[in-house]
mmCIF file with all atom_site columns, C-alpha atoms in Angstrom:
data_model
loop_
_atom_site.group_PDB
_atom_site.id
_atom_site.type_symbol
_atom_site.label_atom_id
_atom_site.label_alt_id
_atom_site.label_comp_id
_atom_site.label_asym_id
_atom_site.label_entity_id
_atom_site.label_seq_id
_atom_site.pdbx_PDB_ins_code
_atom_site.Cartn_x
_atom_site.Cartn_y
_atom_site.Cartn_z
_atom_site.occupancy
_atom_site.B_iso_or_equiv
_atom_site.pdbx_formal_charge
_atom_site.auth_seq_id
_atom_site.auth_comp_id
_atom_site.auth_asym_id
_atom_site.auth_atom_id
_atom_site.pdbx_PDB_model_num
ATOM 1  C CA . MET A 1 1  ? -5.498  -6.810  46.802 1.00 84.00 ? 1  MET A CA 1
ATOM 2  C CA . ARG A 1 2  ? -8.519  -4.642  45.344 1.00 92.00 ? 2  ARG A CA 1
ATOM 3  C CA . GLY A 1 3  ? -6.111  -3.601  42.204 1.00 93.00 ? 3  GLY A CA 1
ATOM 4  C CA . VAL A 1 4  ? -5.347  -6.991  41.836 1.00 96.00 ? 4  VAL A CA 1
ATOM 5  C CA . ASP A 1 5  ? -8.818  -8.257  41.805 1.00 96.00 ? 5  ASP A CA 1
ATOM 6  C CA . GLN A 1 6  ? -10.219 -5.663  39.426 1.00 94.00 ? 6  GLN A CA 1
ATOM 7  C CA . ALA A 1 7  ? -6.828  -5.913  37.051 1.00 90.00 ? 7  ALA A CA 1
ATOM 8  C CA . LEU A 1 8  ? -8.049  -9.920  36.856 1.00 95.00 ? 8  LEU A CA 1
ATOM 9  C CA . GLU A 1 9  ? -11.590 -9.185  36.288 1.00 96.00 ? 9  GLU A CA 1
ATOM 10 C CA . ASP A 1 10 ? -10.742 -6.798  32.948 1.00 93.00 ? 10 ASP A CA 1
ATOM 11 C CA . VAL A 1 11 ? -8.872  -9.858  31.871 1.00 93.00 ? 11 VAL A CA 1
ATOM 12 C CA . ARG A 1 12 ? -11.512 -11.996 32.242 1.00 96.00 ? 12 ARG A CA 1
ATOM 13 C CA . ARG A 1 13 ? -14.243 -9.988  30.645 1.00 96.00 ? 13 ARG A CA 1
ATOM 14 C CA . GLY A 1 14 ? -11.276 -9.106  27.837 1.00 93.00 ? 14 GLY A CA 1
ATOM 15 C CA . ARG A 1 15 ? -10.798 -5.523  28.506 1.00 90.00 ? 15 ARG A CA 1
ATOM 16 C CA . THR A 1 16 ? -7.372  -5.115  27.732 1.00 89.00 ? 16 THR A CA 1
ATOM 17 C CA . GLY A 1 17 ? -5.392  -3.150  25.289 1.00 91.00 ? 17 GLY A CA 1
ATOM 18 C CA . GLU A 1 18 ? -2.510  -3.184  23.104 1.00 92.00 ? 18 GLU A CA 1
ATOM 19 C CA . VAL A 1 19 ? 1.528   -3.196  24.800 1.00 93.00 ? 19 VAL A CA 1
ATOM 20 C CA . PRO A 1 20 ? 2.381   0.079   23.981 1.00 95.00 ? 20 PRO A CA 1
ATOM 21 C CA . VAL A 1 21 ? 5.142   0.156   21.349 1.00 95.00 ? 21 VAL A CA 1
ATOM 22 C CA . HIS A 1 22 ? 8.177   1.253   23.177 1.00 96.00 ? 22 HIS A CA 1
ATOM 23 C CA . LEU A 1 23 ? 7.678   -1.026  26.040 1.00 96.00 ? 23 LEU A CA 1
ATOM 24 C CA . ARG A 1 24 ? 7.708   -4.122  23.157 1.00 96.00 ? 24 ARG A CA 1
ATOM 25 C CA . ASP A 1 25 ? 10.437  -6.470  22.885 1.00 96.00 ? 25 ASP A CA 1
ATOM 26 C CA . ALA A 1 26 ? 13.133  -5.362  20.698 1.00 95.00 ? 26 ALA A CA 1
ATOM 27 C CA . HIS A 1 27 ? 15.719  -8.195  20.902 1.00 94.00 ? 27 HIS A CA 1
ATOM 28 C CA . TYR A 1 28 ? 14.687  -10.454 17.861 1.00 96.00 ? 28 TYR A CA 1
ATOM 29 C CA . PRO A 1 29 ? 15.387  -9.346  14.268 1.00 96.00 ? 29 PRO A CA 1
ATOM 30 C CA . GLY A 1 30 ? 13.116  -7.017  12.764 1.00 96.00 ? 30 GLY A CA 1
ATOM 31 C CA . ALA A 1 31 ? 11.610  -5.608  15.952 1.00 96.00 ? 31 ALA A CA 1
ATOM 32 C CA . LYS A 1 32 ? 13.431  -2.288  15.741 1.00 92.00 ? 32 LYS A CA 1
ATOM 33 C CA . THR A 1 33 ? 12.319  -1.596  12.078 1.00 96.00 ? 33 THR A CA 1
ATOM 34 C CA . LEU A 1 34 ? 8.537   -2.036  13.769 1.00 96.00 ? 34 LEU A CA 1
ATOM 35 C CA . GLY A 1 35 ? 9.126   0.501   16.206 1.00 96.00 ? 35 GLY A CA 1
ATOM 36 C CA . HIS A 1 36 ? 9.281   -1.867  19.153 1.00 97.00 ? 36 HIS A CA 1
ATOM 37 C CA . GLY A 1 37 ? 11.492  -0.523  21.870 1.00 96.00 ? 37 GLY A CA 1
ATOM 38 C CA . GLN A 1 38 ? 11.909  3.106   20.404 1.00 96.00 ? 38 GLN A CA 1
ATOM 39 C CA . GLY A 1 39 ? 11.436  6.010   22.823 1.00 95.00 ? 39 GLY A CA 1
ATOM 40 C CA . TYR A 1 40 ? 11.715  4.133   25.800 1.00 96.00 ? 40 TYR A CA 1
ATOM 41 C CA . LEU A 1 41 ? 12.878  5.704   28.912 1.00 96.00 ? 41 LEU A CA 1
ATOM 42 C CA . TYR A 1 42 ? 15.292  3.435   30.802 1.00 96.00 ? 42 TYR A CA 1
ATOM 43 C CA . PRO A 1 43 ? 14.254  4.594   34.554 1.00 96.00 ? 43 PRO A CA 1
ATOM 44 C CA . HIS A 1 44 ? 17.459  3.839   36.427 1.00 96.00 ? 44 HIS A CA 1
ATOM 45 C CA . ASP A 1 45 ? 19.150  6.568   33.583 1.00 96.00 ? 45 ASP A CA 1
ATOM 46 C CA . PHE A 1 46 ? 17.094  9.032   35.607 1.00 95.00 ? 46 PHE A CA 1
ATOM 47 C CA . GLU A 1 47 ? 17.479  10.787  39.138 1.00 93.00 ? 47 GLU A CA 1
ATOM 48 C CA . HIS A 1 48 ? 15.828  8.570   41.660 1.00 95.00 ? 48 HIS A CA 1
ATOM 49 C CA . GLY A 1 49 ? 14.736  5.872   38.927 1.00 95.00 ? 49 GLY A CA 1
ATOM 50 C CA . VAL A 1 50 ? 11.763  7.111   38.306 1.00 94.00 ? 50 VAL A CA 1
ATOM 51 C CA . VAL A 1 51 ? 10.482  8.617   34.769 1.00 95.00 ? 51 VAL A CA 1
ATOM 52 C CA . THR A 1 52 ? 7.008   9.544   33.272 1.00 95.00 ? 52 THR A CA 1
ATOM 53 C CA . GLN A 1 53 ? 5.706   7.453   30.448 1.00 95.00 ? 53 GLN A CA 1
ATOM 54 C CA . GLN A 1 54 ? 3.156   5.397   29.217 1.00 94.00 ? 54 GLN A CA 1
ATOM 55 C CA . TYR A 1 55 ? 3.109   1.886   30.826 1.00 91.00 ? 55 TYR A CA 1
ATOM 56 C CA . LEU A 1 56 ? -0.787  0.870   30.435 1.00 85.00 ? 56 LEU A CA 1
ATOM 57 C CA . PRO A 1 57 ? -2.247  -0.556  27.389 1.00 83.00 ? 57 PRO A CA 1
ATOM 58 C CA . THR A 1 58 ? -3.906  2.391   25.615 1.00 72.00 ? 58 THR A CA 1
#
């Protein structure tokens, strides 16, 4: 619970960042031209369903 509490406190204090571009919704018209979804690595395509990539905001 400690991690969740710390995350909630960050949000309350406005300490948030931008969602990485490869994690942004790419299912609407024009999203791909903005780069949304590009470079996303689908974990289930990898052995053990695990892949290293940036998930947290930058």
